[in-house]
Amino acid sequence: MPTEATFFLAGLFVIAAATGWLFARHSIKKESDPSPQTINADYLRGLNLVLNRQTEEALELFVRMAKVDDDTLETHFALGHLFRRRGEVDRAIRVHKNLLARSSLNEMQRDQAQFSLAQDYLSAGFFDRAEKLFSQLGNSSSLGEASIQSLVDIYEREQEWGKAIEAHRELEILTGEKSTEIAHYYCELAENARLDGDLALARQHLKGSVRSVSGAFRGALIKAAIAQEEKSYLEALGLYEQVLDADPRLMPEVLPKLFDCYHKDGREDECEIYLQSLVDKNPSLSDVIAYTAILVDLERSQVIKACIEKFIMEDSVLASFFDAEYFANIPDKSREKVIQGITSGLRDLAYSSPRYRCNTCGYRSEKILWHCPSCKSWESIRPLQRFQFEKLMN
Ligand SMILES: [Zn+2]
């Protein structure tokens, strides 16, 4: 919520804007018109009411003012903006509706008033009214692009992916820039169709996911899930491995599914060879594999067991909790029991806090989300790949 100081400063801004123009007008007209300019008394009274926080009286006065001309128009816009920022959306709507009703506005001013009114409706949560006004402004020379972008925001919020695709295509034409979002919209449609059991429609939508590199990876994950549901494990494995090659950060998301496909297809030996090849190619993946395996209890593989043991022995925080040398020299069975105890504790630790975080704004979630609900970035939320030991210190 804005503070009193914010309101006061905003009031000063209104005054500054108004007096700025009046001075400008005065100096311009001085050359052609020798008659002295006077500041409209109603205007000063309205501004005084704003500064005295008598907003209802100020609003009535501004709305009643018979004349809205070039001199006073910007102050009306500033006042409407001020009300919206303060959360007084009803008042902002009255200011902007009052402006729109004036026949003296030129095309650009009318578009600005309509755009501001649409923003008011958006702030108030009247998405259908905002959508209608922004749609009418799609061809505006000054606000067409901003209006279509606002439509995209509404469609994303409402999860109307088909409309979001259409709007983004219009933006592509206007800006000449290729959109990465459209691929994600197709993925959203594909995922919905998959969850509804319409796999043919899901595949149809996935054709649109190849429009961007990242969309193609996400599309590959959905394709793999479809193949897995249809017991086409070989196809699913190919797709999961392709995604892991491209983005190993998705290990916690992909490894359990990949492991499941190998085992359901009776190819445990090949699973071992694949996991070993991952670690050989990139030794840093050993800890991520251990983290994932502890999280979802994938301890049946020898490679995974080795990754977990290495992680426990070498992690600097865990090392402070037990004697690593003693641990290395106890019989295998006893060591296995100790490892089970540690992994169980680590699993509880991991599940005691959100396991996904947005790289852009820090938003945390329990599951992977491709569209951050906080900062609205796409594909910025990724699985955490380490245990939050800091929680133990608190
Ligand atoms: Zn975010």
mmCIF file of C-alpha atoms and ligand atoms in Angstrom:
data_model
loop_
_atom_site.group_PDB
_atom_site.id
_atom_site.type_symbol
_atom_site.label_atom_id
_atom_site.label_comp_id
_atom_site.label_asym_id
_atom_site.label_seq_id
_atom_site.Cartn_x
_atom_site.Cartn_y
_atom_site.Cartn_z
ATOM 1 C CA MET A 1 0.000 0.000 0.000
ATOM 2 C CA PRO A 2 1.319 3.478 -0.824
ATOM 3 C CA THR A 3 2.282 5.543 2.184
ATOM 4 C CA GLU A 4 1.096 9.026 3.003
ATOM 5 C CA ALA A 5 4.444 10.268 1.722
ATOM 6 C CA THR A 6 3.813 8.547 -1.613
ATOM 7 C CA PHE A 7 0.497 10.292 -1.905
ATOM 8 C CA PHE A 8 2.032 13.635 -1.035
ATOM 9 C CA LEU A 9 4.802 13.189 -3.607
ATOM 10 C CA ALA A 10 2.268 12.095 -6.209
ATOM 11 C CA GLY A 11 0.270 15.226 -5.455
ATOM 12 C CA LEU A 12 3.378 17.297 -5.990
ATOM 13 C CA PHE A 13 3.912 15.486 -9.258
ATOM 14 C CA VAL A 14 0.420 16.483 -10.386
ATOM 15 C CA ILE A 15 1.066 20.101 -9.472
ATOM 16 C CA ALA A 16 4.444 20.050 -11.185
ATOM 17 C CA ALA A 17 2.940 18.545 -14.325
ATOM 18 C CA ALA A 18 0.165 21.107 -14.388
ATOM 19 C CA THR A 19 2.280 24.143 -13.665
ATOM 20 C CA GLY A 20 4.935 22.897 -16.098
ATOM 21 C CA TRP A 21 2.449 23.039 -18.900
ATOM 22 C CA LEU A 22 0.949 26.286 -17.846
ATOM 23 C CA PHE A 23 4.395 27.886 -17.853
ATOM 24 C CA ALA A 24 5.166 26.284 -21.208
ATOM 25 C CA ARG A 25 1.853 27.441 -22.590
ATOM 26 C CA HIS A 26 2.421 30.870 -21.153
ATOM 27 C CA SER A 27 5.863 31.214 -22.687
ATOM 28 C CA ILE A 28 4.757 29.933 -26.094
ATOM 29 C CA LYS A 29 1.681 32.095 -26.227
ATOM 30 C CA LYS A 30 3.567 35.109 -24.956
ATOM 31 C CA GLU A 31 5.079 35.655 -28.377
ATOM 32 C CA SER A 32 1.815 35.503 -30.292
ATOM 33 C CA ASP A 33 -0.661 36.590 -27.662
ATOM 34 C CA PRO A 34 0.182 39.518 -25.454
ATOM 35 C CA SER A 35 -2.766 38.943 -23.077
ATOM 36 C CA PRO A 36 -1.725 37.576 -19.676
ATOM 37 C CA GLN A 37 -2.518 33.875 -18.963
ATOM 38 C CA THR A 38 -4.221 32.944 -15.759
ATOM 39 C CA ILE A 39 -4.370 29.569 -14.080
ATOM 40 C CA ASN A 40 -7.918 28.231 -13.952
ATOM 41 C CA ALA A 41 -9.252 28.728 -10.414
ATOM 42 C CA ASP A 42 -11.127 25.387 -10.408
ATOM 43 C CA TYR A 43 -7.919 23.717 -11.390
ATOM 44 C CA LEU A 44 -5.933 25.126 -8.511
ATOM 45 C CA ARG A 45 -8.751 24.271 -6.127
ATOM 46 C CA GLY A 46 -8.724 20.653 -7.385
ATOM 47 C CA LEU A 47 -4.980 20.363 -6.959
ATOM 48 C CA ASN A 48 -5.257 21.845 -3.490
ATOM 49 C CA LEU A 49 -7.857 19.218 -2.588
ATOM 50 C CA VAL A 50 -5.507 16.478 -3.860
ATOM 51 C CA LEU A 51 -2.726 17.801 -1.644
ATOM 52 C CA ASN A 52 -5.096 17.972 1.303
ATOM 53 C CA ARG A 53 -6.027 14.330 0.658
ATOM 54 C CA GLN A 54 -9.648 15.275 0.052
ATOM 55 C CA THR A 55 -9.672 12.894 -2.901
ATOM 56 C CA GLU A 56 -13.445 12.497 -3.268
ATOM 57 C CA GLU A 57 -13.970 16.269 -3.458
ATOM 58 C CA ALA A 58 -11.020 16.608 -5.856
ATOM 59 C CA LEU A 59 -12.409 13.862 -8.061
ATOM 60 C CA GLU A 60 -15.858 15.477 -8.211
ATOM 61 C CA LEU A 61 -14.309 18.792 -9.164
ATOM 62 C CA PHE A 62 -12.108 17.364 -11.917
ATOM 63 C CA VAL A 63 -14.961 15.269 -13.340
ATOM 64 C CA ARG A 64 -17.289 18.302 -13.353
ATOM 65 C CA MET A 65 -14.786 20.577 -15.050
ATOM 66 C CA ALA A 66 -16.473 21.475 -18.303
ATOM 67 C CA LYS A 67 -13.337 21.866 -20.335
ATOM 68 C CA VAL A 68 -10.692 19.245 -20.910
ATOM 69 C CA ASP A 69 -8.162 20.695 -23.293
ATOM 70 C CA ASP A 70 -4.498 20.126 -24.067
ATOM 71 C CA ASP A 71 -3.528 22.051 -20.949
ATOM 72 C CA THR A 72 -5.533 19.988 -18.497
ATOM 73 C CA LEU A 73 -5.605 16.590 -20.209
ATOM 74 C CA GLU A 74 -2.290 15.296 -18.876
ATOM 75 C CA THR A 75 -3.279 16.207 -15.331
ATOM 76 C CA HIS A 76 -6.469 14.169 -15.710
ATOM 77 C CA PHE A 77 -4.333 11.232 -16.855
ATOM 78 C CA ALA A 78 -1.928 11.772 -13.952
ATOM 79 C CA LEU A 79 -4.837 11.887 -11.522
ATOM 80 C CA GLY A 80 -6.339 8.662 -12.937
ATOM 81 C CA HIS A 81 -2.929 6.985 -12.719
ATOM 82 C CA LEU A 82 -2.531 8.219 -9.147
ATOM 83 C CA PHE A 83 -5.886 6.749 -8.100
ATOM 84 C CA ARG A 84 -5.078 3.407 -9.729
ATOM 85 C CA ARG A 85 -1.665 3.269 -8.035
ATOM 86 C CA ARG A 86 -3.336 3.956 -4.694
ATOM 87 C CA GLY A 87 -5.730 1.060 -5.290
ATOM 88 C CA GLU A 88 -8.684 3.442 -5.710
ATOM 89 C CA VAL A 89 -9.654 1.831 -8.999
ATOM 90 C CA ASP A 90 -13.299 3.025 -8.942
ATOM 91 C CA ARG A 91 -12.053 6.609 -8.936
ATOM 92 C CA ALA A 92 -9.505 5.928 -11.684
ATOM 93 C CA ILE A 93 -12.315 4.438 -13.790
ATOM 94 C CA ARG A 94 -14.465 7.546 -13.267
ATOM 95 C CA VAL A 95 -11.615 9.841 -14.355
ATOM 96 C CA HIS A 96 -10.885 7.835 -17.494
ATOM 97 C CA LYS A 97 -14.554 7.342 -18.411
ATOM 98 C CA ASN A 98 -15.021 11.089 -18.020
ATOM 99 C CA LEU A 99 -12.131 11.686 -20.408
ATOM 100 C CA LEU A 100 -13.458 9.211 -22.961
ATOM 101 C CA ALA A 101 -16.824 10.979 -22.972
ATOM 102 C CA ARG A 102 -15.202 14.205 -24.213
ATOM 103 C CA SER A 103 -15.732 14.813 -27.921
ATOM 104 C CA SER A 104 -12.766 17.177 -28.168
ATOM 105 C CA LEU A 105 -10.095 14.435 -27.868
ATOM 106 C CA ASN A 106 -7.990 13.620 -30.909
ATOM 107 C CA GLU A 107 -7.403 9.994 -31.944
ATOM 108 C CA MET A 108 -4.186 9.568 -29.948
ATOM 109 C CA GLN A 109 -5.709 11.080 -26.797
ATOM 110 C CA ARG A 110 -8.820 8.878 -27.136
ATOM 111 C CA ASP A 111 -6.627 5.774 -27.496
ATOM 112 C CA GLN A 112 -4.658 6.798 -24.386
ATOM 113 C CA ALA A 113 -7.874 7.262 -22.381
ATOM 114 C CA GLN A 114 -9.212 3.881 -23.524
ATOM 115 C CA PHE A 115 -5.868 2.189 -22.735
ATOM 116 C CA SER A 116 -5.861 3.730 -19.244
ATOM 117 C CA LEU A 117 -9.444 2.600 -18.637
ATOM 118 C CA ALA A 118 -8.492 -0.938 -19.757
ATOM 119 C CA GLN A 119 -5.598 -0.864 -17.269
ATOM 120 C CA ASP A 120 -8.067 0.169 -14.543
ATOM 121 C CA TYR A 121 -10.298 -2.811 -15.371
ATOM 122 C CA LEU A 122 -7.244 -5.058 -15.327
ATOM 123 C CA SER A 123 -6.275 -3.787 -11.867
ATOM 124 C CA ALA A 124 -9.836 -4.341 -10.659
ATOM 125 C CA GLY A 125 -9.830 -7.929 -11.997
ATOM 126 C CA PHE A 126 -12.478 -7.254 -14.701
ATOM 127 C CA PHE A 127 -10.508 -9.209 -17.289
ATOM 128 C CA ASP A 128 -13.352 -9.486 -19.812
ATOM 129 C CA ARG A 129 -13.855 -5.687 -19.917
ATOM 130 C CA ALA A 130 -10.088 -5.075 -20.108
ATOM 131 C CA GLU A 131 -9.779 -7.651 -22.906
ATOM 132 C CA LYS A 132 -12.532 -5.972 -24.934
ATOM 133 C CA LEU A 133 -10.902 -2.512 -24.698
ATOM 134 C CA PHE A 134 -7.357 -3.762 -25.400
ATOM 135 C CA SER A 135 -8.661 -5.768 -28.402
ATOM 136 C CA GLN A 136 -10.235 -2.610 -29.875
ATOM 137 C CA LEU A 137 -6.830 -0.878 -29.596
ATOM 138 C CA GLY A 138 -4.962 -3.606 -31.517
ATOM 139 C CA ASN A 139 -4.680 -1.359 -34.604
ATOM 140 C CA SER A 140 -3.818 1.827 -32.693
ATOM 141 C CA SER A 141 -0.735 3.483 -34.158
ATOM 142 C CA SER A 142 0.481 4.612 -30.721
ATOM 143 C CA LEU A 143 -0.729 1.840 -28.397
ATOM 144 C CA GLY A 144 -1.329 -1.204 -30.620
ATOM 145 C CA GLU A 145 1.761 -3.115 -29.473
ATOM 146 C CA ALA A 146 1.243 -2.311 -25.763
ATOM 147 C CA SER A 147 -2.414 -3.336 -26.035
ATOM 148 C CA ILE A 148 -1.605 -6.694 -27.639
ATOM 149 C CA GLN A 149 1.080 -7.282 -24.973
ATOM 150 C CA SER A 150 -1.561 -6.580 -22.316
ATOM 151 C CA LEU A 151 -3.868 -9.092 -24.032
ATOM 152 C CA VAL A 152 -1.048 -11.667 -23.876
ATOM 153 C CA ASP A 153 -0.721 -11.026 -20.123
ATOM 154 C CA ILE A 154 -4.468 -11.541 -19.656
ATOM 155 C CA TYR A 155 -4.513 -14.765 -21.703
ATOM 156 C CA GLU A 156 -1.498 -16.134 -19.806
ATOM 157 C CA ARG A 157 -3.168 -15.307 -16.497
ATOM 158 C CA GLU A 158 -6.409 -16.917 -17.642
ATOM 159 C CA GLN A 159 -4.499 -19.820 -19.235
ATOM 160 C CA GLU A 160 -6.264 -19.245 -22.560
ATOM 161 C CA TRP A 161 -3.389 -20.647 -24.568
ATOM 162 C CA GLY A 162 -5.089 -20.630 -27.992
ATOM 163 C CA LYS A 163 -5.819 -16.897 -27.730
ATOM 164 C CA ALA A 164 -2.291 -16.290 -26.367
ATOM 165 C CA ILE A 165 -0.849 -17.933 -29.514
ATOM 166 C CA GLU A 166 -2.945 -15.675 -31.776
ATOM 167 C CA ALA A 167 -1.996 -12.520 -29.846
ATOM 168 C CA HIS A 168 1.712 -13.392 -29.841
ATOM 169 C CA ARG A 169 1.598 -14.003 -33.585
ATOM 170 C CA GLU A 170 0.251 -10.459 -34.020
ATOM 171 C CA LEU A 171 3.119 -9.198 -31.843
ATOM 172 C CA GLU A 172 5.614 -11.083 -34.027
ATOM 173 C CA ILE A 173 4.261 -9.257 -37.086
ATOM 174 C CA LEU A 174 4.393 -5.864 -35.333
ATOM 175 C CA THR A 175 7.878 -6.241 -33.818
ATOM 176 C CA GLY A 176 9.527 -8.543 -36.372
ATOM 177 C CA GLU A 177 10.876 -10.603 -33.446
ATOM 178 C CA LYS A 178 10.274 -14.326 -33.100
ATOM 179 C CA SER A 179 8.454 -15.303 -29.911
ATOM 180 C CA THR A 180 9.781 -18.049 -27.643
ATOM 181 C CA GLU A 181 6.536 -18.069 -25.659
ATOM 182 C CA ILE A 182 4.412 -19.580 -28.446
ATOM 183 C CA ALA A 183 6.276 -22.903 -28.116
ATOM 184 C CA HIS A 184 5.347 -22.974 -24.420
ATOM 185 C CA TYR A 185 1.695 -22.203 -25.198
ATOM 186 C CA TYR A 186 1.638 -25.245 -27.495
ATOM 187 C CA CYS A 187 3.250 -27.292 -24.705
ATOM 188 C CA GLU A 188 0.529 -26.125 -22.282
ATOM 189 C CA LEU A 189 -2.159 -27.207 -24.775
ATOM 190 C CA ALA A 190 -0.366 -30.550 -25.311
ATOM 191 C CA GLU A 191 -0.047 -31.175 -21.579
ATOM 192 C CA ASN A 192 -3.757 -30.426 -21.033
ATOM 193 C CA ALA A 193 -4.708 -32.797 -23.870
ATOM 194 C CA ARG A 194 -2.415 -35.510 -22.439
ATOM 195 C CA LEU A 195 -4.002 -35.158 -18.999
ATOM 196 C CA ASP A 196 -7.460 -35.387 -20.648
ATOM 197 C CA GLY A 197 -6.341 -38.643 -22.294
ATOM 198 C CA ASP A 198 -6.446 -37.240 -25.853
ATOM 199 C CA LEU A 199 -2.934 -38.300 -26.894
ATOM 200 C CA ALA A 200 -3.552 -37.677 -30.618
ATOM 201 C CA LEU A 201 -4.455 -34.033 -29.917
ATOM 202 C CA ALA A 202 -1.469 -33.753 -27.566
ATOM 203 C CA ARG A 203 0.852 -34.890 -30.373
ATOM 204 C CA GLN A 204 -0.770 -32.421 -32.753
ATOM 205 C CA HIS A 205 -0.072 -29.521 -30.362
ATOM 206 C CA LEU A 206 3.498 -30.706 -29.808
ATOM 207 C CA LYS A 207 4.308 -29.926 -33.438
ATOM 208 C CA GLY A 208 4.192 -26.254 -32.392
ATOM 209 C CA SER A 209 6.658 -26.790 -29.543
ATOM 210 C CA VAL A 210 9.641 -26.955 -31.893
ATOM 211 C CA ARG A 211 9.354 -23.215 -32.556
ATOM 212 C CA SER A 212 12.043 -22.568 -29.919
ATOM 213 C CA VAL A 213 14.944 -24.602 -28.531
ATOM 214 C CA SER A 214 13.649 -24.621 -24.952
ATOM 215 C CA GLY A 215 10.099 -25.328 -26.084
ATOM 216 C CA ALA A 216 11.445 -28.295 -28.017
ATOM 217 C CA PHE A 217 13.017 -29.724 -24.810
ATOM 218 C CA ARG A 218 9.813 -29.259 -22.880
ATOM 219 C CA GLY A 219 7.921 -30.778 -25.813
ATOM 220 C CA ALA A 220 10.338 -33.728 -25.717
ATOM 221 C CA LEU A 221 9.518 -34.264 -22.032
ATOM 222 C CA ILE A 222 5.784 -34.345 -22.793
ATOM 223 C CA LYS A 223 6.384 -36.669 -25.771
ATOM 224 C CA ALA A 224 8.424 -38.941 -23.496
ATOM 225 C CA ALA A 225 5.617 -38.991 -20.908
ATOM 226 C CA ILE A 226 3.149 -39.986 -23.649
ATOM 227 C CA ALA A 227 5.497 -42.732 -24.884
ATOM 228 C CA GLN A 228 5.940 -43.936 -21.285
ATOM 229 C CA GLU A 229 2.146 -44.095 -20.815
ATOM 230 C CA GLU A 230 1.907 -46.146 -24.013
ATOM 231 C CA LYS A 231 4.711 -48.443 -22.782
ATOM 232 C CA SER A 232 6.940 -47.369 -25.720
ATOM 233 C CA TYR A 233 9.903 -47.331 -23.342
ATOM 234 C CA LEU A 234 12.619 -47.229 -25.992
ATOM 235 C CA GLU A 235 11.154 -44.046 -27.499
ATOM 236 C CA ALA A 236 10.683 -42.518 -24.029
ATOM 237 C CA LEU A 237 14.282 -43.309 -23.051
ATOM 238 C CA GLY A 238 15.662 -41.691 -26.220
ATOM 239 C CA LEU A 239 13.721 -38.503 -25.450
ATOM 240 C CA TYR A 240 14.636 -38.367 -21.730
ATOM 241 C CA GLU A 241 18.320 -38.857 -22.519
ATOM 242 C CA GLN A 242 18.136 -36.134 -25.167
ATOM 243 C CA VAL A 243 16.710 -33.703 -22.579
ATOM 244 C CA LEU A 244 19.341 -34.612 -19.960
ATOM 245 C CA ASP A 245 22.121 -34.116 -22.513
ATOM 246 C CA ALA A 246 20.776 -30.664 -23.326
ATOM 247 C CA ASP A 247 20.011 -29.505 -19.766
ATOM 248 C CA PRO A 248 21.479 -31.595 -16.899
ATOM 249 C CA ARG A 249 19.830 -29.162 -14.426
ATOM 250 C CA LEU A 250 16.643 -31.124 -15.089
ATOM 251 C CA MET A 251 18.193 -34.278 -13.563
ATOM 252 C CA PRO A 252 15.842 -34.342 -10.503
ATOM 253 C CA GLU A 253 12.891 -34.097 -12.879
ATOM 254 C CA VAL A 254 14.064 -36.613 -15.487
ATOM 255 C CA LEU A 255 16.161 -39.281 -13.724
ATOM 256 C CA PRO A 256 13.287 -41.007 -11.825
ATOM 257 C CA LYS A 257 11.253 -41.330 -15.052
ATOM 258 C CA LEU A 258 14.260 -42.579 -17.011
ATOM 259 C CA PHE A 259 15.068 -45.086 -14.264
ATOM 260 C CA ASP A 260 11.444 -46.296 -14.298
ATOM 261 C CA CYS A 261 11.484 -46.831 -18.101
ATOM 262 C CA TYR A 262 14.711 -48.861 -17.991
ATOM 263 C CA HIS A 263 13.385 -51.072 -15.192
ATOM 264 C CA LYS A 264 9.874 -51.572 -16.618
ATOM 265 C CA ASP A 265 11.509 -52.577 -19.897
ATOM 266 C CA GLY A 266 13.736 -55.088 -18.051
ATOM 267 C CA ARG A 267 16.937 -53.330 -19.099
ATOM 268 C CA GLU A 268 18.541 -52.671 -15.705
ATOM 269 C CA ASP A 269 22.042 -53.464 -17.066
ATOM 270 C CA GLU A 270 21.728 -50.813 -19.759
ATOM 271 C CA CYS A 271 20.550 -48.355 -17.106
ATOM 272 C CA GLU A 272 23.781 -48.956 -15.178
ATOM 273 C CA ILE A 273 25.869 -48.442 -18.316
ATOM 274 C CA TYR A 274 24.020 -45.220 -19.146
ATOM 275 C CA LEU A 275 24.368 -43.764 -15.617
ATOM 276 C CA GLN A 276 28.063 -44.676 -15.522
ATOM 277 C CA SER A 277 28.582 -42.984 -18.904
ATOM 278 C CA LEU A 278 26.935 -39.816 -17.534
ATOM 279 C CA VAL A 279 29.318 -39.701 -14.561
ATOM 280 C CA ASP A 280 32.356 -40.543 -16.727
ATOM 281 C CA LYS A 281 31.508 -37.748 -19.149
ATOM 282 C CA ASN A 282 30.774 -35.199 -16.430
ATOM 283 C CA PRO A 283 31.973 -36.154 -12.884
ATOM 284 C CA SER A 284 30.103 -33.193 -11.361
ATOM 285 C CA LEU A 285 26.844 -34.977 -12.185
ATOM 286 C CA SER A 286 27.636 -37.602 -9.532
ATOM 287 C CA ASP A 287 26.391 -35.304 -6.712
ATOM 288 C CA VAL A 288 23.245 -34.349 -8.647
ATOM 289 C CA ILE A 289 22.497 -38.020 -9.269
ATOM 290 C CA ALA A 290 23.017 -38.694 -5.542
ATOM 291 C CA TYR A 291 20.743 -35.778 -4.600
ATOM 292 C CA THR A 292 17.999 -36.999 -6.946
ATOM 293 C CA ALA A 293 18.342 -40.637 -5.901
ATOM 294 C CA ILE A 294 18.134 -39.764 -2.183
ATOM 295 C CA LEU A 295 15.096 -37.586 -2.879
ATOM 296 C CA VAL A 296 13.085 -40.291 -4.679
ATOM 297 C CA ASP A 297 14.690 -43.369 -3.109
ATOM 298 C CA LEU A 298 16.470 -44.804 -6.187
ATOM 299 C CA GLU A 299 19.010 -46.920 -4.344
ATOM 300 C CA ARG A 300 18.732 -50.168 -6.285
ATOM 301 C CA SER A 301 21.456 -49.271 -8.827
ATOM 302 C CA GLN A 302 25.134 -49.887 -8.053
ATOM 303 C CA VAL A 303 26.169 -46.686 -9.838
ATOM 304 C CA ILE A 304 23.649 -44.720 -7.780
ATOM 305 C CA LYS A 305 24.829 -46.342 -4.547
ATOM 306 C CA ALA A 306 28.390 -45.343 -5.424
ATOM 307 C CA CYS A 307 27.281 -41.745 -6.143
ATOM 308 C CA ILE A 308 25.436 -41.557 -2.793
ATOM 309 C CA GLU A 309 28.386 -42.985 -0.830
ATOM 310 C CA LYS A 310 30.820 -40.603 -2.530
ATOM 311 C CA PHE A 311 28.507 -37.669 -1.783
ATOM 312 C CA ILE A 312 28.208 -38.589 1.924
ATOM 313 C CA MET A 313 31.957 -39.137 2.291
ATOM 314 C CA GLU A 314 32.997 -35.953 0.518
ATOM 315 C CA ASP A 315 30.374 -33.372 1.469
ATOM 316 C CA SER A 316 31.991 -30.840 3.770
ATOM 317 C CA VAL A 317 28.852 -30.264 5.897
ATOM 318 C CA LEU A 318 28.076 -33.971 6.368
ATOM 319 C CA ALA A 319 31.743 -34.650 7.218
ATOM 320 C CA SER A 320 31.334 -32.528 10.347
ATOM 321 C CA PHE A 321 28.599 -34.869 11.645
ATOM 322 C CA PHE A 322 30.495 -38.185 11.602
ATOM 323 C CA ASP A 323 33.961 -39.727 11.427
ATOM 324 C CA ALA A 324 34.562 -40.335 7.706
ATOM 325 C CA GLU A 325 37.620 -42.520 8.337
ATOM 326 C CA TYR A 326 35.693 -44.806 10.708
ATOM 327 C CA PHE A 327 32.813 -44.849 8.224
ATOM 328 C CA ALA A 328 35.148 -45.954 5.384
ATOM 329 C CA ASN A 329 36.553 -48.865 7.386
ATOM 330 C CA ILE A 330 33.452 -50.488 8.909
ATOM 331 C CA PRO A 331 31.994 -53.692 7.333
ATOM 332 C CA ASP A 332 29.865 -53.211 4.211
ATOM 333 C CA LYS A 333 26.610 -54.201 5.933
ATOM 334 C CA SER A 334 27.112 -51.750 8.783
ATOM 335 C CA ARG A 335 28.076 -48.999 6.321
ATOM 336 C CA GLU A 336 24.939 -49.666 4.277
ATOM 337 C CA LYS A 337 22.828 -49.299 7.416
ATOM 338 C CA VAL A 338 24.499 -46.004 8.289
ATOM 339 C CA ILE A 339 23.968 -44.751 4.718
ATOM 340 C CA GLN A 340 20.289 -45.676 4.876
ATOM 341 C CA GLY A 341 19.929 -43.684 8.079
ATOM 342 C CA ILE A 342 21.696 -40.655 6.602
ATOM 343 C CA THR A 343 19.743 -40.748 3.304
ATOM 344 C CA SER A 344 16.462 -41.023 5.194
ATOM 345 C CA GLY A 345 17.380 -37.927 7.230
ATOM 346 C CA LEU A 346 18.474 -36.071 4.090
ATOM 347 C CA ARG A 347 15.188 -36.962 2.357
ATOM 348 C CA ASP A 348 13.225 -35.496 5.276
ATOM 349 C CA LEU A 349 15.394 -32.385 5.100
ATOM 350 C CA ALA A 350 14.769 -31.990 1.334
ATOM 351 C CA TYR A 351 10.998 -32.420 1.684
ATOM 352 C CA SER A 352 10.793 -29.952 4.554
ATOM 353 C CA SER A 353 11.211 -27.030 2.129
ATOM 354 C CA PRO A 354 10.287 -26.185 -1.504
ATOM 355 C CA ARG A 355 12.534 -28.020 -3.983
ATOM 356 C CA TYR A 356 12.190 -25.681 -6.978
ATOM 357 C CA ARG A 357 13.284 -22.074 -7.271
ATOM 358 C CA CYS A 358 12.891 -19.314 -9.865
ATOM 359 C CA ASN A 359 16.291 -18.131 -11.085
ATOM 360 C CA THR A 360 14.842 -14.716 -11.870
ATOM 361 C CA CYS A 361 12.879 -13.738 -8.745
ATOM 362 C CA GLY A 362 13.622 -16.487 -6.196
ATOM 363 C CA TYR A 363 10.011 -17.762 -6.070
ATOM 364 C CA ARG A 364 9.953 -21.287 -4.591
ATOM 365 C CA SER A 365 7.569 -24.112 -5.423
ATOM 366 C CA GLU A 366 6.938 -27.774 -4.645
ATOM 367 C CA LYS A 367 6.921 -28.861 -8.291
ATOM 368 C CA ILE A 368 8.316 -27.710 -11.593
ATOM 369 C CA LEU A 369 6.404 -24.807 -13.137
ATOM 370 C CA TRP A 370 7.321 -23.556 -16.595
ATOM 371 C CA HIS A 371 5.741 -20.138 -16.042
ATOM 372 C CA CYS A 372 6.739 -18.377 -12.815
ATOM 373 C CA PRO A 373 3.538 -17.183 -11.068
ATOM 374 C CA SER A 374 5.487 -14.387 -9.412
ATOM 375 C CA CYS A 375 7.661 -12.729 -12.088
ATOM 376 C CA LYS A 376 5.860 -14.295 -15.099
ATOM 377 C CA SER A 377 9.158 -15.514 -16.643
ATOM 378 C CA TRP A 378 9.055 -18.674 -18.696
ATOM 379 C CA GLU A 379 11.309 -21.659 -17.868
ATOM 380 C CA SER A 380 13.087 -19.798 -15.056
ATOM 381 C CA ILE A 381 12.021 -22.282 -12.327
ATOM 382 C CA ARG A 382 14.483 -25.117 -11.935
ATOM 383 C CA PRO A 383 14.946 -27.927 -9.381
ATOM 384 C CA LEU A 384 17.361 -27.242 -6.543
ATOM 385 C CA GLN A 385 20.289 -29.630 -6.818
ATOM 386 C CA ARG A 386 21.593 -29.606 -3.277
ATOM 387 C CA PHE A 387 20.364 -30.131 0.256
ATOM 388 C CA GLN A 388 19.533 -26.984 2.232
ATOM 389 C CA PHE A 389 21.938 -27.670 5.118
ATOM 390 C CA GLU A 390 21.527 -24.068 6.242
ATOM 391 C CA LYS A 391 18.181 -25.158 7.738
ATOM 392 C CA LEU A 392 20.045 -27.425 10.153
ATOM 393 C CA MET A 393 22.118 -24.498 11.400
ATOM 394 C CA ASN A 394 19.057 -22.359 12.245
HETATM 395 ZN ZN ZN B 1 10.080 -15.747 -10.951
#
